[in-house]
Every structure is written in structure tokens, then in C-alpha cells.
């Protein structure tokens, strides 16, 4: 650091799933980076996250899949049940890996595999400018520090400051939410290895085992719902969930009643509309977006986090193909370095764009069906879904982001 500020080669803004996966990808490629996180420590709160085969492929490339698998059991079948129609569909998962992991386990394993001094907490980026002499980005922190970086990767989630400085508008929200939590079964549960997805006209409930003694569940309304922003107390949220589930089988009501209050959360659903991904620059100069900062989507497909891990693998690969190793960074001119980085980021966005537009469009259509009371809009979305997307909870897992 000098009086002009601190110099870094690669800076990642945000230490969520995407920031950590990208940092680990770069580390595996022997490229040093610094991850700046506004929170005071690793954000390990939250309940479960479903990881589908595409996410496991990406985690294997980062060489953390094996360790994370020891923390969860594999789902063998997905059961979808319609209560009113007494109808059931079963999707075997024999060739498709599906597991629900604790978000905490995923975050900790990614972080623990990073070299010391990669993560810097209590560091909130409040503005980004451009160095007039070099055209590289300059990051300004809330405590007045200046960090000059060669590459800035925006993994800063929903309210991304990097997305804002690239000219993207804020993501939108559906008038609907997801309520979720964990239920521990100290003597073991009897739900086997099945992922249950049960619905009636009003409500959708998912139940998936994390291991033999822990189950993750979530509830979402099938139609727009009154504003629940005032509902903050976990006990009241749980009571509210139990009340909503009156017409559901007693075993799921008992499961929600027995849930761990510290794991309960209620989140409104945000999304970046697919047309924003099509029409906007997702990189400029030597700044780029990844994860929710680029493509926050409703959780209906369980793919936002998986796609964020894929982003990390592809971005690390593209950068390593074009960027010289750390030690050589100083021996080429700023102009040449700029060109190489631009080529890497352009390759990355080209490779990711179609994939994330597909996921975002599918999840946008599902969100629009549940988020509108207009039957015309619902019907239109259903028609587009039927025409362009497979009707299977596993349809997006058949994707391989390739080698690191
Ligand atoms: C209810 C729900 C259920 C979901 N279920 C699934 C699922 O089953 N499977 C799945 O794959 N995905 C799921 N997702 C999506 C998944 O959780 C997200 O896609 C994923 O967590 C995105 O990670 P990220 O690192 O991009 O963003 P985030 O997790 O939001 O991380 C961003 C980080 O950046 C930090 N930050 C923000 N601004 C700044 C700043 N200015 N300076 C410094 N730091 C900053 C934040 O503190 C945060 O730590 C679900 C999402 C929701 C809401």
C-alpha cells in the first residue's frame, strides 16, 4: 500500500457461494486473489441448499465435492404429489446426483480450502471508479480505503454495487416468498432418501433429507400472497407455516412443528429478468459479474447456487487461459494486460450467457405463474414453459461446465 492506495491483481467483491467458489477456482489455477466481504465474518446462517448433478460436477472441479458429500446423503427419488388430484410422479435419481447440504457446510468447506489472507471481512465497497492513467478499476471502501485492482469480479449478490457500476438496474421481486427451515430427528427420521414435493391449489411444500437425522423443508404459496414483511419472529413464522399447512398430511405438519427455530427464515423472491441478461453488458473493461450479482433468480429450480459455482469454475478457467501467472503480471505492459483480461472476461460471458438466460427464463416463468392472479398471464407462461422447457425437476442438472 502507498499514499495512492493498495494495489491488487484480482479482487472479488463478496464472500458468498460464488465469491468463494471463484476464489477457489483461481487458487487451484495458482492465481492469487483477494475476497472483500462487508460482513464481519463468514455468513454461514441459512438452512439447506439443494445441489444438483451440475453443481456437483463444478464442486468436483474445485476439488471439494468429495469432502462435501460426507456431510449429506444422496437423494434416490424425487416424488411429486398433487394432493387434490391424488396424483403422484416419481423421478428416479439413479444417474443424477442430488443432495441437500447445509449452506454452512458448503461455505466453510470452500473457505477452508483457500490460502490464508484471501478473505478480508468488514470491507464494504461503496463506490467504483476508473484509474484515468491505467483504465483499471479503483474500489472505494466504506472506511475510506482505496484499492486499485487489475480485475474486479462482482460476486456481491442481490444489491450488487459492481452490477450497478456496469449500468444494470436493481433486480425485481415477485409478490411471493419462500419459508424454510431444518427439522432435527435425534433418533433418525423415517423419510428415507426421497425428496418430496407436495402441493395443493394454494401451497407447495418440499422436504428433503440432509442426512439420517436432519431434514430440510420449504414452503411457498402457489399464488400472490399478502405482505409478510412484518413477520420476523421465527416462532411466529413457524406458527404461521403450521396454520397454512392444515390440509397437508399430518407428518409434514409435525415436521414443521418440530423444526429448529434458529434455522427458520422467510424470504421474498428476487429475480433479474432474463431480458436484462440479454440486453445488458455483464462485463466491461476488466470488471465482470458472477453469481446472484449477475443472475439472481427465484429458487423454483434450485439452480441459483449451482449456477454460481459453475460461474466460478468457468471464470477461473477463462482468466487462467489468458492471464499470466502472478509473478509475470509486472513484466507485460498495462495495455497488453488489459487486452488479455478483456479477452478472458469476454470468453467467460459468452460461455455463461445462454446457460444463465435459460435458467433465469425458466424460473421467471414459474415465478410469474405463482406471482400473478391473472389467469391469462398464468396460461401464457404455462404455454411457453410447455413449449420450451422439459417438465422435470432434474432438467437443468444435465449440464457440465467443463474442466477447471
Ligand atoms: C429461498 C431460497 C432458496 C434457495 N435454494 C437454492 C437451492 O436449493 N439450490 C441452489 O443452487 N440455489 C438456491 N438458492 C439460490 C442461492 O442461494 C444463491 O444463488 C446463491 O447463494 C448466490 O450466491 P452469491 O455468492 O452469488 O450471492 P450471496 O450469497 O448473496 O453473496 C454475496 C456476498 O457479497 C457480500 N456483499 C454484498 N455487497 C457487498 C459490498 N458492497 N462489499 C462487500 N461485500 C458485499 C454479501 O455480504 C454476501 O456475503 C436459493 C435462494 C433462495 C432465496
CSV table of C-alpha atoms in Angstrom, one decimal, residues 41-295:
chain,number,residue,atom,x,y,z
A,41,UNK,CA,-17.4,-12.9,9.5
A,42,UNK,CA,-18.3,-15.7,7.1
A,43,UNK,CA,-22.1,-15.7,6.5
A,44,UNK,CA,-23.0,-19.3,7.5
A,45,UNK,CA,-26.6,-18.7,8.5
A,46,UNK,CA,-29.4,-20.1,6.5
A,47,UNK,CA,-30.7,-23.6,6.1
A,48,UNK,CA,-30.3,-26.1,3.3
A,49,UNK,CA,-29.3,-25.8,-0.3
A,50,UNK,CA,-30.1,-28.4,-2.9
A,51,UNK,CA,-27.2,-29.2,-5.2
A,52,UNK,CA,-27.9,-31.0,-8.4
A,53,UNK,CA,-25.5,-33.0,-10.6
A,54,UNK,CA,-24.3,-29.9,-12.5
A,55,UNK,CA,-23.3,-28.3,-9.2
A,56,UNK,CA,-21.5,-31.4,-8.0
A,57,UNK,CA,-19.5,-31.5,-11.3
A,58,UNK,CA,-18.4,-28.0,-10.7
A,59,UNK,CA,-17.6,-28.7,-7.0
A,60,UNK,CA,-15.5,-31.7,-8.1
A,61,UNK,CA,-13.5,-29.4,-10.4
A,62,UNK,CA,-12.8,-27.3,-7.4
A,63,UNK,CA,-11.8,-30.5,-5.6
A,64,UNK,CA,-14.2,-30.1,-2.7
A,65,UNK,CA,-17.0,-32.4,-3.9
A,66,UNK,CA,-15.7,-35.4,-2.0
A,67,UNK,CA,-15.5,-33.6,1.3
A,68,UNK,CA,-18.9,-32.1,1.0
A,69,UNK,CA,-20.5,-35.4,0.1
A,70,UNK,CA,-19.6,-36.8,3.5
A,71,UNK,CA,-22.0,-34.2,5.0
A,72,UNK,CA,-25.1,-35.3,3.2
A,73,UNK,CA,-26.9,-38.3,1.8
A,74,UNK,CA,-27.8,-38.8,-1.9
A,75,UNK,CA,-31.4,-38.4,-2.9
A,76,UNK,CA,-32.6,-41.5,-4.7
A,77,UNK,CA,-36.0,-40.4,-6.0
A,78,UNK,CA,-38.0,-37.2,-6.3
A,79,UNK,CA,-41.7,-37.7,-5.5
A,80,UNK,CA,-44.1,-35.1,-6.7
A,81,UNK,CA,-47.6,-35.3,-5.3
A,82,UNK,CA,-50.8,-33.3,-6.1
A,83,UNK,CA,-53.0,-33.5,-3.0
A,84,UNK,CA,-56.4,-32.6,-4.5
A,85,UNK,CA,-56.0,-34.9,-7.5
A,86,UNK,CA,-54.3,-37.7,-5.5
A,87,UNK,CA,-51.7,-37.8,-8.3
A,88,UNK,CA,-48.0,-38.7,-7.9
A,89,UNK,CA,-45.0,-38.7,-10.2
A,90,UNK,CA,-41.7,-40.3,-9.4
A,91,UNK,CA,-38.3,-39.2,-10.9
A,92,UNK,CA,-35.5,-41.7,-10.1
A,93,UNK,CA,-32.2,-40.1,-9.4
A,94,UNK,CA,-30.0,-43.2,-10.1
A,95,UNK,CA,-28.0,-41.4,-12.8
A,96,UNK,CA,-28.4,-37.8,-11.4
A,97,UNK,CA,-26.7,-36.8,-8.2
A,98,UNK,CA,-29.0,-34.7,-6.0
A,99,UNK,CA,-28.2,-33.8,-2.4
A,100,UNK,CA,-29.3,-31.2,0.1
A,101,UNK,CA,-26.4,-29.8,2.1
A,102,UNK,CA,-26.3,-27.3,5.0
A,103,UNK,CA,-25.3,-23.9,3.5
A,104,UNK,CA,-22.9,-23.6,6.4
A,105,UNK,CA,-21.0,-26.8,5.3
A,106,UNK,CA,-20.7,-25.6,1.7
A,107,UNK,CA,-19.4,-22.1,2.7
A,108,UNK,CA,-17.0,-23.5,5.3
A,109,UNK,CA,-15.5,-26.1,3.0
A,110,UNK,CA,-15.0,-23.6,0.2
A,111,UNK,CA,-13.4,-21.1,2.6
A,112,UNK,CA,-11.2,-23.6,4.4
A,113,UNK,CA,-9.6,-24.6,1.1
A,114,UNK,CA,-8.4,-21.1,0.4
A,115,UNK,CA,-5.0,-19.9,1.4
A,116,UNK,CA,-4.6,-17.6,4.4
A,117,UNK,CA,-5.2,-13.9,3.9
A,118,UNK,CA,-7.5,-14.5,0.9
A,119,UNK,CA,-10.6,-13.2,2.8
A,120,UNK,CA,-10.9,-9.7,4.2
A,121,UNK,CA,-14.0,-9.0,6.3
A,122,UNK,CA,-15.6,-5.7,7.4
A,123,UNK,CA,-14.8,-4.4,4.0
A,124,UNK,CA,-17.7,-2.9,2.2
A,125,UNK,CA,-17.3,-1.5,-1.3
A,126,UNK,CA,-19.3,1.7,-1.6
A,127,UNK,CA,-18.1,3.1,-5.0
A,128,UNK,CA,-16.1,2.0,-8.0
A,129,UNK,CA,-14.2,4.4,-10.3
A,130,UNK,CA,-11.6,4.1,-13.1
A,131,UNK,CA,-8.0,5.0,-12.8
A,132,UNK,CA,-7.5,7.6,-15.5
A,133,UNK,CA,-3.9,6.7,-16.0
A,134,UNK,CA,-4.3,2.9,-16.5
A,135,UNK,CA,-8.1,2.4,-17.1
A,136,UNK,CA,-8.1,-0.3,-14.4
A,137,UNK,CA,-10.9,-0.2,-11.7
A,138,UNK,CA,-10.5,1.6,-8.4
A,139,UNK,CA,-12.6,0.3,-5.4
A,140,UNK,CA,-13.6,2.6,-2.6
A,141,UNK,CA,-14.5,1.1,0.8
A,142,UNK,CA,-16.8,2.4,3.5
A,143,UNK,CA,-13.9,3.2,5.7
A,144,UNK,CA,-12.2,5.4,3.1
A,145,UNK,CA,-9.7,2.9,1.7
A,146,UNK,CA,-8.8,2.8,-2.0
A,147,UNK,CA,-7.9,-0.5,-3.7
A,148,UNK,CA,-6.6,-0.4,-7.2
A,149,UNK,CA,-7.3,-3.8,-8.9
A,150,UNK,CA,-6.4,-5.2,-12.3
A,151,UNK,CA,-9.6,-7.4,-12.3
A,152,UNK,CA,-12.8,-6.8,-10.3
A,153,UNK,CA,-15.2,-9.8,-10.0
A,154,UNK,CA,-18.6,-8.8,-8.7
A,155,UNK,CA,-20.0,-11.7,-6.6
A,156,UNK,CA,-21.8,-9.3,-4.3
A,157,UNK,CA,-25.3,-10.7,-4.7
A,158,UNK,CA,-28.7,-9.1,-5.0
A,159,UNK,CA,-27.8,-5.5,-4.4
A,160,UNK,CA,-24.5,-5.7,-6.3
A,161,UNK,CA,-22.5,-2.4,-6.5
A,162,UNK,CA,-20.5,-3.9,-9.3
A,163,UNK,CA,-23.7,-4.6,-11.3
A,164,UNK,CA,-24.8,-1.0,-10.6
A,165,UNK,CA,-21.5,0.4,-11.9
A,166,UNK,CA,-21.9,-1.7,-15.1
A,167,UNK,CA,-25.2,0.0,-15.6
A,168,UNK,CA,-27.6,-2.8,-14.6
A,169,UNK,CA,-30.8,-1.8,-12.8
A,170,UNK,CA,-31.8,-3.4,-9.5
A,171,UNK,CA,-33.4,-6.9,-9.6
A,172,UNK,CA,-37.2,-7.1,-9.2
A,173,UNK,CA,-39.3,-9.1,-6.7
A,174,UNK,CA,-42.3,-11.5,-7.1
A,175,UNK,CA,-45.2,-10.9,-4.6
A,176,UNK,CA,-44.4,-14.3,-3.2
A,177,UNK,CA,-41.9,-15.8,-0.7
A,178,UNK,CA,-40.2,-19.0,0.5
A,179,UNK,CA,-40.3,-20.1,4.1
A,180,UNK,CA,-37.8,-22.7,5.1
A,181,UNK,CA,-36.0,-24.5,7.9
A,182,UNK,CA,-34.4,-27.6,9.3
A,183,UNK,CA,-36.0,-30.3,11.5
A,184,UNK,CA,-33.6,-32.4,13.5
A,185,UNK,CA,-34.5,-36.0,14.4
A,186,UNK,CA,-32.1,-37.1,17.1
A,187,UNK,CA,-33.2,-40.7,16.8
A,188,UNK,CA,-33.3,-40.7,13.0
A,189,UNK,CA,-36.2,-39.9,10.6
A,190,UNK,CA,-38.3,-42.3,8.5
A,191,UNK,CA,-38.3,-40.3,5.3
A,192,UNK,CA,-35.7,-42.4,3.6
A,193,UNK,CA,-33.7,-40.9,0.7
A,194,UNK,CA,-36.7,-39.3,-1.1
A,195,UNK,CA,-37.1,-35.7,-2.0
A,196,UNK,CA,-40.9,-35.0,-1.5
A,197,UNK,CA,-42.6,-32.1,-3.3
A,198,UNK,CA,-46.2,-31.9,-2.3
A,199,UNK,CA,-48.7,-29.3,-3.4
A,200,UNK,CA,-52.3,-28.3,-3.3
A,201,UNK,CA,-54.0,-25.3,-5.0
A,202,UNK,CA,-52.6,-22.9,-2.5
A,203,UNK,CA,-49.3,-24.2,-1.3
A,204,UNK,CA,-46.1,-26.0,-2.3
A,205,UNK,CA,-44.0,-27.9,0.3
A,206,UNK,CA,-40.7,-29.5,-0.3
A,207,UNK,CA,-39.0,-32.0,2.1
A,208,UNK,CA,-35.5,-33.3,1.6
A,209,UNK,CA,-33.2,-35.3,3.9
A,210,UNK,CA,-29.8,-33.8,4.5
A,211,UNK,CA,-28.7,-36.9,6.4
A,212,UNK,CA,-30.3,-39.6,8.6
A,213,UNK,CA,-31.1,-37.1,11.3
A,214,UNK,CA,-31.8,-33.8,9.6
A,215,UNK,CA,-34.5,-32.8,7.2
A,216,UNK,CA,-34.7,-29.6,5.2
A,217,UNK,CA,-38.1,-28.3,4.3
A,218,UNK,CA,-39.5,-25.3,2.4
A,219,UNK,CA,-43.0,-23.8,1.8
A,220,UNK,CA,-44.1,-21.4,-1.0
A,221,UNK,CA,-47.5,-20.1,-2.0
A,222,UNK,CA,-48.9,-21.0,-5.4
A,223,UNK,CA,-50.5,-17.5,-5.8
A,224,UNK,CA,-49.6,-14.0,-4.8
A,225,UNK,CA,-49.7,-13.6,-1.0
A,226,UNK,CA,-50.4,-10.8,1.4
A,227,UNK,CA,-47.3,-8.8,2.5
A,228,UNK,CA,-45.5,-10.6,5.3
A,229,UNK,CA,-42.7,-8.1,5.8
A,230,UNK,CA,-43.7,-7.6,9.4
A,231,UNK,CA,-43.4,-11.3,10.2
A,232,UNK,CA,-39.8,-11.5,11.7
A,233,UNK,CA,-40.1,-13.7,14.9
A,234,UNK,CA,-39.1,-17.3,14.0
A,235,UNK,CA,-41.7,-18.7,16.4
A,236,UNK,CA,-44.5,-16.7,14.7
A,237,UNK,CA,-43.2,-17.7,11.3
A,238,UNK,CA,-43.3,-21.3,12.3
A,239,UNK,CA,-46.8,-21.0,13.8
A,240,UNK,CA,-47.9,-19.3,10.5
A,241,UNK,CA,-46.5,-22.2,8.5
A,242,UNK,CA,-48.3,-24.7,10.6
A,243,UNK,CA,-51.5,-22.8,10.1
A,244,UNK,CA,-51.0,-22.7,6.3
A,245,UNK,CA,-50.4,-26.5,6.2
A,246,UNK,CA,-53.7,-27.5,7.8
A,247,UNK,CA,-54.8,-29.6,4.7
A,248,UNK,CA,-51.4,-31.3,4.4
A,249,UNK,CA,-50.6,-34.8,5.7
A,250,UNK,CA,-50.1,-34.8,9.5
A,251,UNK,CA,-46.4,-36.0,9.2
A,252,UNK,CA,-45.4,-32.8,7.4
A,253,UNK,CA,-47.3,-30.6,9.9
A,254,UNK,CA,-45.5,-32.4,12.7
A,255,UNK,CA,-42.2,-31.9,10.9
A,256,UNK,CA,-42.7,-28.2,10.7
A,257,UNK,CA,-43.8,-28.0,14.3
A,258,UNK,CA,-40.6,-29.7,15.4
A,259,UNK,CA,-38.3,-27.5,13.3
A,260,UNK,CA,-35.3,-25.8,14.8
A,261,UNK,CA,-36.3,-22.1,15.3
A,262,UNK,CA,-32.8,-20.8,14.7
A,263,UNK,CA,-32.9,-22.2,11.1
A,264,UNK,CA,-36.2,-20.7,10.1
A,265,UNK,CA,-36.3,-17.9,7.5
A,266,UNK,CA,-38.8,-16.2,5.3
A,267,UNK,CA,-37.5,-14.6,2.1
A,268,UNK,CA,-39.2,-12.7,-0.6
A,269,UNK,CA,-38.2,-13.9,-4.1
A,270,UNK,CA,-36.0,-11.6,-6.2
A,271,UNK,CA,-35.0,-12.1,-9.8
A,272,UNK,CA,-33.2,-10.4,-12.6
A,273,UNK,CA,-35.5,-10.6,-15.6
A,274,UNK,CA,-34.0,-12.6,-18.5
A,275,UNK,CA,-34.2,-9.7,-20.9
A,276,UNK,CA,-31.8,-7.8,-18.6
A,277,UNK,CA,-29.3,-10.6,-19.1
A,278,UNK,CA,-29.8,-10.5,-22.8
A,279,UNK,CA,-29.6,-6.7,-23.3
A,280,UNK,CA,-27.0,-5.5,-20.8
A,281,UNK,CA,-23.3,-5.7,-20.6
A,282,UNK,CA,-22.3,-8.3,-18.0
A,283,UNK,CA,-18.7,-7.2,-18.2
A,284,UNK,CA,-16.9,-4.1,-19.1
A,285,UNK,CA,-13.2,-3.3,-19.2
A,286,UNK,CA,-11.7,-5.5,-16.5
A,287,UNK,CA,-14.9,-5.8,-14.4
A,288,UNK,CA,-17.3,-8.7,-14.5
A,289,UNK,CA,-20.3,-10.2,-12.7
A,290,UNK,CA,-20.9,-13.7,-11.4
A,291,UNK,CA,-23.5,-15.5,-9.2
A,292,UNK,CA,-26.6,-13.7,-8.0
A,293,UNK,CA,-25.0,-10.3,-8.9
A,294,UNK,CA,-25.4,-11.4,-12.5
A,295,UNK,CA,-28.4,-13.7,-12.5
